Each structure stands twice: as structure tokens, then as C-alpha cells.
Amino acid sequence: MLIAILPLVAMSSDVFTTAAMDMPTPSKQRTAQVQLADVLANADSIDSVQAKDSTVTFTITRGDRRIDVVATTAASHEVTLVVERERGFDDGGMGGLTWLVDTMRETIAVTRLDVDEDGAVTLTTDQGMRYMAIPGRGSGGDADVEARWAAEWNDDEG
């Protein structure tokens, strides 16, 4: 009888091992946080940001490639996973959040992504700095100025 149980235990162990590999460990989570800062820092432009539930998507341009950078967050809003997907080139607006590229060049990791009720995304760095990326507001203003102002205002609040 013991022989019949051993293969089941071995199979269960493989299932648990596979599931454990997919779970965000602190080191995988830290890697995703560093990866997000790095991907944004190396973009030629950051064109847009959209958020839904625990997923935040930055559309970036790198050379002649458009890429969706999809960041997943835990319930605590900490970045746990980052995936890049080719988007193909389209006529979407370009560069509205490009000011964030220089900021990310000086950042080691983006630790949190908080989304407010209007869809604005606040990026929190490992140094505690907070920057707000605001999706198109339709206010007719300069998107770069609005985004920088929000970053400054948000930093003063902290």
C-alpha cells in the first residue's frame, strides 16, 4: 500500500512546486519593481497609462516599436509582475507622459502603483517619491505640464 501512495505524494509535490514558482516571492516582486522602473526609463516615449483592477498598462514607444508594459499589483498595491507585449504601431497619441522617462532613469524600483477613482496612477519609488501619471483629462491643457504639476503636488502631500 505504501508503494501506491508514493507516486501520488511525488505528483503532489510537483504541483505544489510549480504553484510556488508562479507565486510572487519577495525576490520576484523586487525584480518586477526594478524591471518596471528600467522599462520606463529606457522608453523613447511613454504614451499612455490605463488601469483596471490590479493591472496597470503603460503604452511606450521604443524605436519604431509600440509596447504595452503590463504591471500587476497585489492587494497592497505593490508591483508583483511586469510583462511586455508588442502592440504594433498605431495612430495613438505619443509622448504625453514622456517626462516620466527621465524620472525613472534616476529610480531603482517602482514599488507601488495606486489608482484613484479617476484612473490616475501614482507610482511610488523605493526612495518614497511619488509621481502621478494622469490619463488624458480632456481639459485642453498641456499633458506634460499637468502630469508634472500632479507629481510635484503629490510629492508635497507626502
mmCIF file with all atom_site columns, C-alpha atoms in Angstrom:
data_model
loop_
_atom_site.group_PDB
_atom_site.id
_atom_site.type_symbol
_atom_site.label_atom_id
_atom_site.label_alt_id
_atom_site.label_comp_id
_atom_site.label_asym_id
_atom_site.label_entity_id
_atom_site.label_seq_id
_atom_site.pdbx_PDB_ins_code
_atom_site.Cartn_x
_atom_site.Cartn_y
_atom_site.Cartn_z
_atom_site.occupancy
_atom_site.B_iso_or_equiv
_atom_site.pdbx_formal_charge
_atom_site.auth_seq_id
_atom_site.auth_comp_id
_atom_site.auth_asym_id
_atom_site.auth_atom_id
_atom_site.pdbx_PDB_model_num
ATOM 1   C CA . MET A 1 1   ? 0.000   0.000  0.000   1.00 0.00 ? 1   MET A CA 1
ATOM 2   C CA . LEU A 1 2   ? 2.836   2.382  0.750   1.00 0.00 ? 2   LEU A CA 1
ATOM 3   C CA . ILE A 1 3   ? 4.174   1.999  -2.797  1.00 0.00 ? 3   ILE A CA 1
ATOM 4   C CA . ALA A 1 4   ? 0.863   3.199  -4.250  1.00 0.00 ? 4   ALA A CA 1
ATOM 5   C CA . ILE A 1 5   ? 0.946   6.347  -2.119  1.00 0.00 ? 5   ILE A CA 1
ATOM 6   C CA . LEU A 1 6   ? 4.495   7.431  -3.047  1.00 0.00 ? 6   LEU A CA 1
ATOM 7   C CA . PRO A 1 7   ? 3.738   8.370  -6.694  1.00 0.00 ? 7   PRO A CA 1
ATOM 8   C CA . LEU A 1 8   ? 0.769   10.436 -5.506  1.00 0.00 ? 8   LEU A CA 1
ATOM 9   C CA . VAL A 1 9   ? 2.970   12.258 -2.999  1.00 0.00 ? 9   VAL A CA 1
ATOM 10  C CA . ALA A 1 10  ? 5.613   12.855 -5.667  1.00 0.00 ? 10  ALA A CA 1
ATOM 11  C CA . MET A 1 11  ? 2.999   14.200 -8.087  1.00 0.00 ? 11  MET A CA 1
ATOM 12  C CA . SER A 1 12  ? 1.508   16.464 -5.425  1.00 0.00 ? 12  SER A CA 1
ATOM 13  C CA . SER A 1 13  ? 4.960   17.787 -4.623  1.00 0.00 ? 13  SER A CA 1
ATOM 14  C CA . ASP A 1 14  ? 5.483   18.725 -8.310  1.00 0.00 ? 14  ASP A CA 1
ATOM 15  C CA . VAL A 1 15  ? 2.139   20.534 -8.400  1.00 0.00 ? 15  VAL A CA 1
ATOM 16  C CA . PHE A 1 16  ? 2.986   22.489 -5.245  1.00 0.00 ? 16  PHE A CA 1
ATOM 17  C CA . THR A 1 17  ? 6.473   23.269 -6.563  1.00 0.00 ? 17  THR A CA 1
ATOM 18  C CA . THR A 1 18  ? 5.031   24.588 -9.841  1.00 0.00 ? 18  THR A CA 1
ATOM 19  C CA . ALA A 1 19  ? 2.425   26.668 -7.990  1.00 0.00 ? 19  ALA A CA 1
ATOM 20  C CA . ALA A 1 20  ? 5.091   28.041 -5.669  1.00 0.00 ? 20  ALA A CA 1
ATOM 21  C CA . MET A 1 21  ? 7.246   29.091 -8.648  1.00 0.00 ? 21  MET A CA 1
ATOM 22  C CA . ASP A 1 22  ? 4.346   31.159 -10.004 1.00 0.00 ? 22  ASP A CA 1
ATOM 23  C CA . MET A 1 23  ? 3.700   32.934 -6.709  1.00 0.00 ? 23  MET A CA 1
ATOM 24  C CA . PRO A 1 24  ? 5.394   36.314 -6.287  1.00 0.00 ? 24  PRO A CA 1
ATOM 25  C CA . THR A 1 25  ? 8.162   35.778 -3.749  1.00 0.00 ? 25  THR A CA 1
ATOM 26  C CA . PRO A 1 26  ? 9.805   38.850 -2.237  1.00 0.00 ? 26  PRO A CA 1
ATOM 27  C CA . SER A 1 27  ? 12.760  38.467 -4.631  1.00 0.00 ? 27  SER A CA 1
ATOM 28  C CA . LYS A 1 28  ? 10.495  38.048 -7.699  1.00 0.00 ? 28  LYS A CA 1
ATOM 29  C CA . GLN A 1 29  ? 8.438   41.007 -6.526  1.00 0.00 ? 29  GLN A CA 1
ATOM 30  C CA . ARG A 1 30  ? 11.572  43.136 -6.111  1.00 0.00 ? 30  ARG A CA 1
ATOM 31  C CA . THR A 1 31  ? 12.733  42.078 -9.564  1.00 0.00 ? 31  THR A CA 1
ATOM 32  C CA . ALA A 1 32  ? 9.378   43.170 -11.057 1.00 0.00 ? 32  ALA A CA 1
ATOM 33  C CA . GLN A 1 33  ? 9.661   46.523 -9.280  1.00 0.00 ? 33  GLN A CA 1
ATOM 34  C CA . VAL A 1 34  ? 13.162  47.104 -10.659 1.00 0.00 ? 34  VAL A CA 1
ATOM 35  C CA . GLN A 1 35  ? 12.053  45.858 -14.094 1.00 0.00 ? 35  GLN A CA 1
ATOM 36  C CA . LEU A 1 36  ? 9.186   48.380 -14.238 1.00 0.00 ? 36  LEU A CA 1
ATOM 37  C CA . ALA A 1 37  ? 11.488  51.309 -13.443 1.00 0.00 ? 37  ALA A CA 1
ATOM 38  C CA . ASP A 1 38  ? 14.017  50.040 -16.004 1.00 0.00 ? 38  ASP A CA 1
ATOM 39  C CA . VAL A 1 39  ? 11.479  49.528 -18.802 1.00 0.00 ? 39  VAL A CA 1
ATOM 40  C CA . LEU A 1 40  ? 10.008  53.009 -18.306 1.00 0.00 ? 40  LEU A CA 1
ATOM 41  C CA . ALA A 1 41  ? 13.495  54.571 -18.089 1.00 0.00 ? 41  ALA A CA 1
ATOM 42  C CA . ASN A 1 42  ? 14.535  53.001 -21.399 1.00 0.00 ? 42  ASN A CA 1
ATOM 43  C CA . ALA A 1 43  ? 11.459  54.073 -23.357 1.00 0.00 ? 43  ALA A CA 1
ATOM 44  C CA . ASP A 1 44  ? 11.769  56.697 -26.075 1.00 0.00 ? 44  ASP A CA 1
ATOM 45  C CA . SER A 1 45  ? 8.338   57.918 -25.008 1.00 0.00 ? 45  SER A CA 1
ATOM 46  C CA . ILE A 1 46  ? 5.625   56.936 -22.568 1.00 0.00 ? 46  ILE A CA 1
ATOM 47  C CA . ASP A 1 47  ? 2.426   57.432 -24.493 1.00 0.00 ? 47  ASP A CA 1
ATOM 48  C CA . SER A 1 48  ? -0.373  56.493 -22.130 1.00 0.00 ? 48  SER A CA 1
ATOM 49  C CA . VAL A 1 49  ? -1.392  54.780 -18.929 1.00 0.00 ? 49  VAL A CA 1
ATOM 50  C CA . GLN A 1 50  ? -4.558  52.804 -18.212 1.00 0.00 ? 50  GLN A CA 1
ATOM 51  C CA . ALA A 1 51  ? -5.604  50.983 -15.080 1.00 0.00 ? 51  ALA A CA 1
ATOM 52  C CA . LYS A 1 52  ? -8.164  48.295 -14.380 1.00 0.00 ? 52  LYS A CA 1
ATOM 53  C CA . ASP A 1 53  ? -8.408  46.499 -11.058 1.00 0.00 ? 53  ASP A CA 1
ATOM 54  C CA . SER A 1 54  ? -4.909  45.258 -10.168 1.00 0.00 ? 54  SER A CA 1
ATOM 55  C CA . THR A 1 55  ? -3.452  45.799 -13.650 1.00 0.00 ? 55  THR A CA 1
ATOM 56  C CA . VAL A 1 56  ? -1.773  48.974 -14.888 1.00 0.00 ? 56  VAL A CA 1
ATOM 57  C CA . THR A 1 57  ? -0.757  49.224 -18.550 1.00 0.00 ? 57  THR A CA 1
ATOM 58  C CA . PHE A 1 58  ? 1.784   51.750 -19.788 1.00 0.00 ? 58  PHE A CA 1
ATOM 59  C CA . THR A 1 59  ? 1.977   52.115 -23.581 1.00 0.00 ? 59  THR A CA 1
ATOM 60  C CA . ILE A 1 60  ? 5.531   53.015 -24.542 1.00 0.00 ? 60  ILE A CA 1
ATOM 61  C CA . THR A 1 61  ? 7.468   53.569 -27.741 1.00 0.00 ? 61  THR A CA 1
ATOM 62  C CA . ARG A 1 62  ? 10.946  52.138 -28.126 1.00 0.00 ? 62  ARG A CA 1
ATOM 63  C CA . GLY A 1 63  ? 12.422  52.898 -31.537 1.00 0.00 ? 63  GLY A CA 1
ATOM 64  C CA . ASP A 1 64  ? 9.711   52.054 -34.051 1.00 0.00 ? 64  ASP A CA 1
ATOM 65  C CA . ARG A 1 65  ? 8.053   49.539 -31.706 1.00 0.00 ? 65  ARG A CA 1
ATOM 66  C CA . ARG A 1 66  ? 4.968   50.203 -29.590 1.00 0.00 ? 66  ARG A CA 1
ATOM 67  C CA . ILE A 1 67  ? 4.899   48.095 -26.444 1.00 0.00 ? 67  ILE A CA 1
ATOM 68  C CA . ASP A 1 68  ? 2.336   47.572 -23.705 1.00 0.00 ? 68  ASP A CA 1
ATOM 69  C CA . VAL A 1 69  ? 4.059   47.259 -20.339 1.00 0.00 ? 69  VAL A CA 1
ATOM 70  C CA . VAL A 1 70  ? 1.577   45.459 -18.099 1.00 0.00 ? 70  VAL A CA 1
ATOM 71  C CA . ALA A 1 71  ? 2.216   45.679 -14.355 1.00 0.00 ? 71  ALA A CA 1
ATOM 72  C CA . THR A 1 72  ? 0.224   43.574 -11.914 1.00 0.00 ? 72  THR A CA 1
ATOM 73  C CA . THR A 1 73  ? -0.142  44.597 -8.292  1.00 0.00 ? 73  THR A CA 1
ATOM 74  C CA . ALA A 1 74  ? -1.018  42.743 -5.116  1.00 0.00 ? 74  ALA A CA 1
ATOM 75  C CA . ALA A 1 75  ? -3.895  43.815 -2.858  1.00 0.00 ? 75  ALA A CA 1
ATOM 76  C CA . SER A 1 76  ? -1.372  46.106 -1.111  1.00 0.00 ? 76  SER A CA 1
ATOM 77  C CA . HIS A 1 77  ? -0.726  47.842 -4.495  1.00 0.00 ? 77  HIS A CA 1
ATOM 78  C CA . GLU A 1 78  ? 2.870   46.579 -4.531  1.00 0.00 ? 78  GLU A CA 1
ATOM 79  C CA . VAL A 1 79  ? 4.151   45.701 -8.010  1.00 0.00 ? 79  VAL A CA 1
ATOM 80  C CA . THR A 1 80  ? 4.469   41.916 -8.288  1.00 0.00 ? 80  THR A CA 1
ATOM 81  C CA . LEU A 1 81  ? 4.754   41.173 -12.014 1.00 0.00 ? 81  LEU A CA 1
ATOM 82  C CA . VAL A 1 82  ? 5.729   43.062 -15.195 1.00 0.00 ? 82  VAL A CA 1
ATOM 83  C CA . VAL A 1 83  ? 5.169   41.765 -18.719 1.00 0.00 ? 83  VAL A CA 1
ATOM 84  C CA . GLU A 1 84  ? 5.948   43.435 -22.051 1.00 0.00 ? 84  GLU A CA 1
ATOM 85  C CA . ARG A 1 85  ? 3.719   42.840 -25.090 1.00 0.00 ? 85  ARG A CA 1
ATOM 86  C CA . GLU A 1 86  ? 4.263   44.029 -28.657 1.00 0.00 ? 86  GLU A CA 1
ATOM 87  C CA . ARG A 1 87  ? 1.429   46.319 -29.632 1.00 0.00 ? 87  ARG A CA 1
ATOM 88  C CA . GLY A 1 88  ? 2.139   47.131 -33.269 1.00 0.00 ? 88  GLY A CA 1
ATOM 89  C CA . PHE A 1 89  ? 2.278   50.715 -34.437 1.00 0.00 ? 89  PHE A CA 1
ATOM 90  C CA . ASP A 1 90  ? -0.920  52.713 -34.364 1.00 0.00 ? 90  ASP A CA 1
ATOM 91  C CA . ASP A 1 91  ? -2.020  56.326 -34.562 1.00 0.00 ? 91  ASP A CA 1
ATOM 92  C CA . GLY A 1 92  ? -2.375  56.765 -30.805 1.00 0.00 ? 92  GLY A CA 1
ATOM 93  C CA . GLY A 1 93  ? -1.122  59.931 -29.157 1.00 0.00 ? 93  GLY A CA 1
ATOM 94  C CA . MET A 1 94  ? 2.549   59.780 -28.377 1.00 0.00 ? 94  MET A CA 1
ATOM 95  C CA . GLY A 1 95  ? 4.618   61.131 -25.578 1.00 0.00 ? 95  GLY A CA 1
ATOM 96  C CA . GLY A 1 96  ? 2.094   62.531 -23.106 1.00 0.00 ? 96  GLY A CA 1
ATOM 97  C CA . LEU A 1 97  ? 3.949   61.003 -20.161 1.00 0.00 ? 97  LEU A CA 1
ATOM 98  C CA . THR A 1 98  ? 7.488   61.101 -21.531 1.00 0.00 ? 98  THR A CA 1
ATOM 99  C CA . TRP A 1 99  ? 8.597   63.359 -18.652 1.00 0.00 ? 99  TRP A CA 1
ATOM 100 C CA . LEU A 1 100 ? 8.462   60.151 -16.609 1.00 0.00 ? 100 LEU A CA 1
ATOM 101 C CA . VAL A 1 101 ? 11.344  58.610 -18.611 1.00 0.00 ? 101 VAL A CA 1
ATOM 102 C CA . ASP A 1 102 ? 13.964  60.945 -17.074 1.00 0.00 ? 102 ASP A CA 1
ATOM 103 C CA . THR A 1 103 ? 12.464  60.430 -13.626 1.00 0.00 ? 103 THR A CA 1
ATOM 104 C CA . MET A 1 104 ? 12.693  56.643 -13.997 1.00 0.00 ? 104 MET A CA 1
ATOM 105 C CA . ARG A 1 105 ? 16.341  56.895 -15.083 1.00 0.00 ? 105 ARG A CA 1
ATOM 106 C CA . GLU A 1 106 ? 17.064  58.102 -11.556 1.00 0.00 ? 106 GLU A CA 1
ATOM 107 C CA . THR A 1 107 ? 14.862  55.421 -9.968  1.00 0.00 ? 107 THR A CA 1
ATOM 108 C CA . ILE A 1 108 ? 15.898  51.933 -8.940  1.00 0.00 ? 108 ILE A CA 1
ATOM 109 C CA . ALA A 1 109 ? 12.423  50.447 -8.409  1.00 0.00 ? 109 ALA A CA 1
ATOM 110 C CA . VAL A 1 110 ? 8.734   51.318 -8.648  1.00 0.00 ? 110 VAL A CA 1
ATOM 111 C CA . THR A 1 111 ? 7.356   49.618 -5.559  1.00 0.00 ? 111 THR A CA 1
ATOM 112 C CA . ARG A 1 112 ? 3.666   50.592 -5.690  1.00 0.00 ? 112 ARG A CA 1
ATOM 113 C CA . LEU A 1 113 ? 1.027   51.613 -8.222  1.00 0.00 ? 113 LEU A CA 1
ATOM 114 C CA . ASP A 1 114 ? -2.057  53.244 -6.684  1.00 0.00 ? 114 ASP A CA 1
ATOM 115 C CA . VAL A 1 115 ? -5.035  54.001 -8.915  1.00 0.00 ? 115 VAL A CA 1
ATOM 116 C CA . ASP A 1 116 ? -7.573  56.631 -7.907  1.00 0.00 ? 116 ASP A CA 1
ATOM 117 C CA . GLU A 1 117 ? -11.249 56.775 -8.883  1.00 0.00 ? 117 GLU A CA 1
ATOM 118 C CA . ASP A 1 118 ? -10.434 58.883 -11.977 1.00 0.00 ? 118 ASP A CA 1
ATOM 119 C CA . GLY A 1 119 ? -7.874  56.374 -13.267 1.00 0.00 ? 119 GLY A CA 1
ATOM 120 C CA . ALA A 1 120 ? -4.814  58.441 -12.344 1.00 0.00 ? 120 ALA A CA 1
ATOM 121 C CA . VAL A 1 121 ? -1.893  56.204 -11.374 1.00 0.00 ? 121 VAL A CA 1
ATOM 122 C CA . THR A 1 122 ? 0.510   57.184 -8.591  1.00 0.00 ? 122 THR A CA 1
ATOM 123 C CA . LEU A 1 123 ? 3.896   55.492 -8.897  1.00 0.00 ? 123 LEU A CA 1
ATOM 124 C CA . THR A 1 124 ? 5.796   55.166 -5.608  1.00 0.00 ? 124 THR A CA 1
ATOM 125 C CA . THR A 1 125 ? 9.544   54.565 -5.798  1.00 0.00 ? 125 THR A CA 1
ATOM 126 C CA . ASP A 1 126 ? 11.826  52.693 -3.446  1.00 0.00 ? 126 ASP A CA 1
ATOM 127 C CA . GLN A 1 127 ? 13.028  56.098 -2.204  1.00 0.00 ? 127 GLN A CA 1
ATOM 128 C CA . GLY A 1 128 ? 9.457   57.058 -1.257  1.00 0.00 ? 128 GLY A CA 1
ATOM 129 C CA . MET A 1 129 ? 8.980   59.570 -4.106  1.00 0.00 ? 129 MET A CA 1
ATOM 130 C CA . ARG A 1 130 ? 5.510   59.611 -5.656  1.00 0.00 ? 130 ARG A CA 1
ATOM 131 C CA . TYR A 1 131 ? 4.669   60.598 -9.236  1.00 0.00 ? 131 TYR A CA 1
ATOM 132 C CA . MET A 1 132 ? 1.186   60.778 -10.691 1.00 0.00 ? 132 MET A CA 1
ATOM 133 C CA . ALA A 1 133 ? 0.547   59.700 -14.283 1.00 0.00 ? 133 ALA A CA 1
ATOM 134 C CA . ILE A 1 134 ? -2.799  61.068 -15.401 1.00 0.00 ? 134 ILE A CA 1
ATOM 135 C CA . PRO A 1 135 ? -4.617  59.545 -18.368 1.00 0.00 ? 135 PRO A CA 1
ATOM 136 C CA . GLY A 1 136 ? -5.999  62.063 -20.894 1.00 0.00 ? 136 GLY A CA 1
ATOM 137 C CA . ARG A 1 137 ? -8.054  64.585 -18.985 1.00 0.00 ? 137 ARG A CA 1
ATOM 138 C CA . GLY A 1 138 ? -9.674  66.306 -21.941 1.00 0.00 ? 138 GLY A CA 1
ATOM 139 C CA . SER A 1 139 ? -9.003  69.659 -20.278 1.00 0.00 ? 139 SER A CA 1
ATOM 140 C CA . GLY A 1 140 ? -7.279  71.062 -23.332 1.00 0.00 ? 140 GLY A CA 1
ATOM 141 C CA . GLY A 1 141 ? -4.168  71.770 -21.263 1.00 0.00 ? 141 GLY A CA 1
ATOM 142 C CA . ASP A 1 142 ? -0.633  70.628 -21.815 1.00 0.00 ? 142 ASP A CA 1
ATOM 143 C CA . ALA A 1 143 ? -0.473  66.987 -20.681 1.00 0.00 ? 143 ALA A CA 1
ATOM 144 C CA . ASP A 1 144 ? 3.241   67.274 -19.761 1.00 0.00 ? 144 ASP A CA 1
ATOM 145 C CA . VAL A 1 145 ? 2.610   70.282 -17.548 1.00 0.00 ? 145 VAL A CA 1
ATOM 146 C CA . GLU A 1 146 ? -0.456  68.692 -15.928 1.00 0.00 ? 146 GLU A CA 1
ATOM 147 C CA . ALA A 1 147 ? 1.435   65.467 -15.197 1.00 0.00 ? 147 ALA A CA 1
ATOM 148 C CA . ARG A 1 148 ? 4.472   67.298 -13.769 1.00 0.00 ? 148 ARG A CA 1
ATOM 149 C CA . TRP A 1 149 ? 2.248   69.526 -11.662 1.00 0.00 ? 149 TRP A CA 1
ATOM 150 C CA . ALA A 1 150 ? 0.470   66.459 -10.297 1.00 0.00 ? 150 ALA A CA 1
ATOM 151 C CA . ALA A 1 151 ? 3.831   64.863 -9.468  1.00 0.00 ? 151 ALA A CA 1
ATOM 152 C CA . GLU A 1 152 ? 5.001   67.970 -7.636  1.00 0.00 ? 152 GLU A CA 1
ATOM 153 C CA . TRP A 1 153 ? 1.683   68.393 -5.822  1.00 0.00 ? 153 TRP A CA 1
ATOM 154 C CA . ASN A 1 154 ? 1.590   64.724 -4.873  1.00 0.00 ? 154 ASN A CA 1
ATOM 155 C CA . ASP A 1 155 ? 5.182   64.886 -3.596  1.00 0.00 ? 155 ASP A CA 1
ATOM 156 C CA . ASP A 1 156 ? 4.331   67.875 -1.404  1.00 0.00 ? 156 ASP A CA 1
ATOM 157 C CA . GLU A 1 157 ? 1.411   65.947 0.111   1.00 0.00 ? 157 GLU A CA 1
ATOM 158 C CA . GLY A 1 158 ? 3.636   63.026 1.220   1.00 0.00 ? 158 GLY A CA 1
#
